[in-house]
XYZ file of N, CA and C in Angstrom:
198
model
N -1.960 21.122 15.671
C -1.975 20.773 14.776
C -1.400 19.239 14.895
N -2.226 18.758 13.710
C -2.763 17.175 13.460
C -2.070 16.160 13.997
N -2.300 15.133 14.434
C -0.915 13.703 15.182
C -0.619 12.925 13.594
N 0.200 12.017 13.445
C 0.224 11.507 12.173
C -0.374 10.135 12.649
N -0.832 9.629 11.874
C -1.203 8.242 12.087
C 0.118 6.993 11.711
N -0.016 6.332 12.603
C 0.546 4.810 12.006
C 0.708 4.547 10.565
N -0.005 4.211 10.174
C -0.358 3.992 8.910
C -1.295 3.490 8.543
N -2.003 3.163 7.601
C -3.340 2.561 6.881
C -3.433 1.934 5.800
N -4.002 0.245 6.071
C -3.929 -0.732 5.014
C -5.560 -1.012 4.491
N -5.063 -1.028 3.182
C -6.850 -0.490 2.720
C -6.713 -1.821 1.541
N -7.469 -2.915 1.538
C -8.028 -3.764 0.837
C -7.982 -3.424 -0.800
N -7.561 -3.982 -2.119
C -8.016 -3.915 -3.221
C -8.185 -4.555 -3.563
N -9.487 -4.099 -3.815
C -10.169 -5.235 -5.619
C -9.963 -4.899 -7.158
N -9.564 -6.030 -7.790
C -8.950 -5.971 -9.242
C -7.481 -5.678 -8.879
N -6.375 -5.968 -7.907
C -5.044 -6.161 -7.344
C -4.399 -6.206 -8.634
N -4.106 -5.318 -9.928
C -3.275 -4.843 -10.483
C -1.638 -4.130 -10.303
N -0.868 -4.824 -9.870
C 0.777 -4.088 -9.419
C 1.422 -2.910 -10.176
N 1.769 -3.312 -11.562
C 2.043 -2.667 -12.567
C 0.953 -1.736 -12.346
N -0.609 -1.269 -12.751
C -1.143 -0.287 -12.944
C -1.517 0.511 -11.716
N -0.773 -0.072 -11.069
C -1.142 0.385 -9.176
C -0.204 1.746 -9.203
N 1.355 0.732 -9.603
C 2.293 1.819 -9.127
C 2.835 2.968 -10.328
N 2.032 2.724 -11.882
C 2.085 3.840 -12.544
C 1.202 4.536 -12.374
N -0.037 4.442 -11.547
C -1.206 5.662 -11.442
C -0.547 6.312 -10.291
N 0.382 5.717 -9.246
C 0.995 6.492 -7.722
C 2.224 7.468 -8.423
N 3.205 6.326 -9.442
C 4.089 7.466 -10.431
C 3.787 8.533 -10.645
N 2.363 9.012 -11.511
C 1.856 9.691 -12.345
C 1.316 10.651 -11.187
N 0.572 10.357 -10.684
C 0.546 11.401 -9.420
C 1.370 11.855 -8.339
N 2.427 11.327 -9.369
C 3.882 11.860 -7.608
C 3.826 11.374 -6.899
N 2.987 10.096 -6.348
C 3.008 9.581 -4.522
C 4.900 8.702 -4.463
N 4.902 9.004 -3.938
C 6.020 8.613 -2.839
C 5.812 6.557 -2.483
N 6.424 6.405 -3.683
C 6.047 4.382 -3.492
C 7.559 4.160 -2.461
N 6.996 2.749 -1.866
C 7.975 2.384 -1.111
C 8.183 1.026 -1.153
N 8.185 0.744 -0.185
C 7.985 -1.263 -0.240
C 7.280 -1.390 -1.396
N 8.000 -2.950 -2.178
C 6.693 -3.766 -3.172
C 6.958 -4.675 -2.228
N 6.079 -6.336 -2.446
C 6.099 -7.274 -2.140
C 5.431 -7.952 -1.520
N 5.358 -9.024 -1.400
C 4.332 -9.692 -0.889
C 4.804 -9.577 0.711
N 3.549 -9.954 2.279
C 3.342 -9.533 3.328
C 2.121 -10.303 3.776
N 2.283 -10.873 4.584
C 1.152 -11.531 5.246
C 0.439 -10.097 5.991
N -0.693 -10.613 6.329
C -1.548 -9.525 6.507
C -3.113 -10.519 7.567
N -4.551 -9.775 7.251
C -5.725 -10.464 8.178
C -5.973 -11.973 7.129
N -5.886 -11.613 5.513
C -6.244 -12.170 5.422
C -5.280 -13.936 4.662
N -4.657 -13.888 4.665
C -2.590 -14.636 4.906
C -2.121 -13.164 3.955
N -1.271 -14.325 3.139
C 0.394 -13.715 2.433
C -0.213 -13.187 1.456
N 0.421 -12.091 1.498
C -0.559 -11.420 -0.423
C 0.728 -10.287 -1.115
N 0.302 -10.346 -2.080
C 0.563 -8.239 -2.525
C 0.759 -7.544 -2.224
N 1.783 -6.437 -1.610
C 1.455 -5.298 -1.204
C 2.413 -3.883 -1.681
N 1.406 -2.983 -1.880
C 3.040 -2.138 -1.822
C 2.798 -0.900 -0.801
N 3.801 -0.608 -0.645
C 3.747 0.583 0.491
C 3.717 2.424 -0.383
N 3.042 2.574 0.136
C 3.042 4.156 -0.670
C 2.526 5.063 0.678
N 3.710 6.722 0.421
C 3.337 8.155 1.539
C 1.520 8.779 1.212
N 1.164 9.820 1.942
C 0.282 10.122 1.864
C 1.242 11.547 1.722
N 1.385 13.075 1.555
C 1.881 14.124 1.565
C 2.590 14.471 2.750
N 1.576 13.831 4.128
C 2.667 14.462 5.354
C 2.943 13.348 5.691
N 3.835 12.460 4.205
C 4.540 11.295 5.085
C 3.832 9.990 5.743
N 2.646 9.911 6.044
C 2.026 8.668 6.295
C 2.097 7.328 5.741
N 2.261 6.147 6.243
C 2.375 5.162 5.281
C 1.014 4.825 5.078
N 1.012 3.732 3.844
C -0.079 3.517 3.061
C 0.115 1.641 3.104
N -0.231 1.428 2.763
C -0.223 -0.165 2.473
C -1.496 -0.738 1.697
N -1.577 -0.638 0.209
C -2.205 -1.228 -0.666
C -1.996 -2.474 -0.922
N -2.558 -3.265 -0.467
C -3.269 -5.304 -0.426
C -3.760 -5.754 -1.425
N -3.806 -6.633 -1.881
C -3.879 -7.282 -3.276
C -5.249 -8.619 -1.765
N -4.955 -9.921 -2.973
C -5.542 -10.906 -2.441
C -4.977 -11.811 -1.869
N -5.135 -12.559 -1.283
C -3.808 -13.810 -0.495
C -4.170 -14.644 -1.777
N -2.544 -14.988 -1.973
C -2.519 -15.660 -2.691
C -2.729 -17.217 -2.429
N -3.438 -18.017 -3.198
C -4.027 -19.419 -3.429
C -2.846 -20.547 -2.216
N -3.859 -21.256 -2.089
C -2.623 -22.628 -1.541
C -2.801 -22.923 -0.405
């Protein structure tokens, strides 16, 4: 039996929140929270979604300027 992961984080080049969410919804992906979160490169946009086994995946955009 596979062991669930606690989550994966992916940096997305060309981050376009509306396009990403539309694509995920079109493919039946469950989308969780959307917002600005702090990460390794600073505060920036983020989308949480879930794989078919319920593992959380964070899609992270570039850090906010400033």
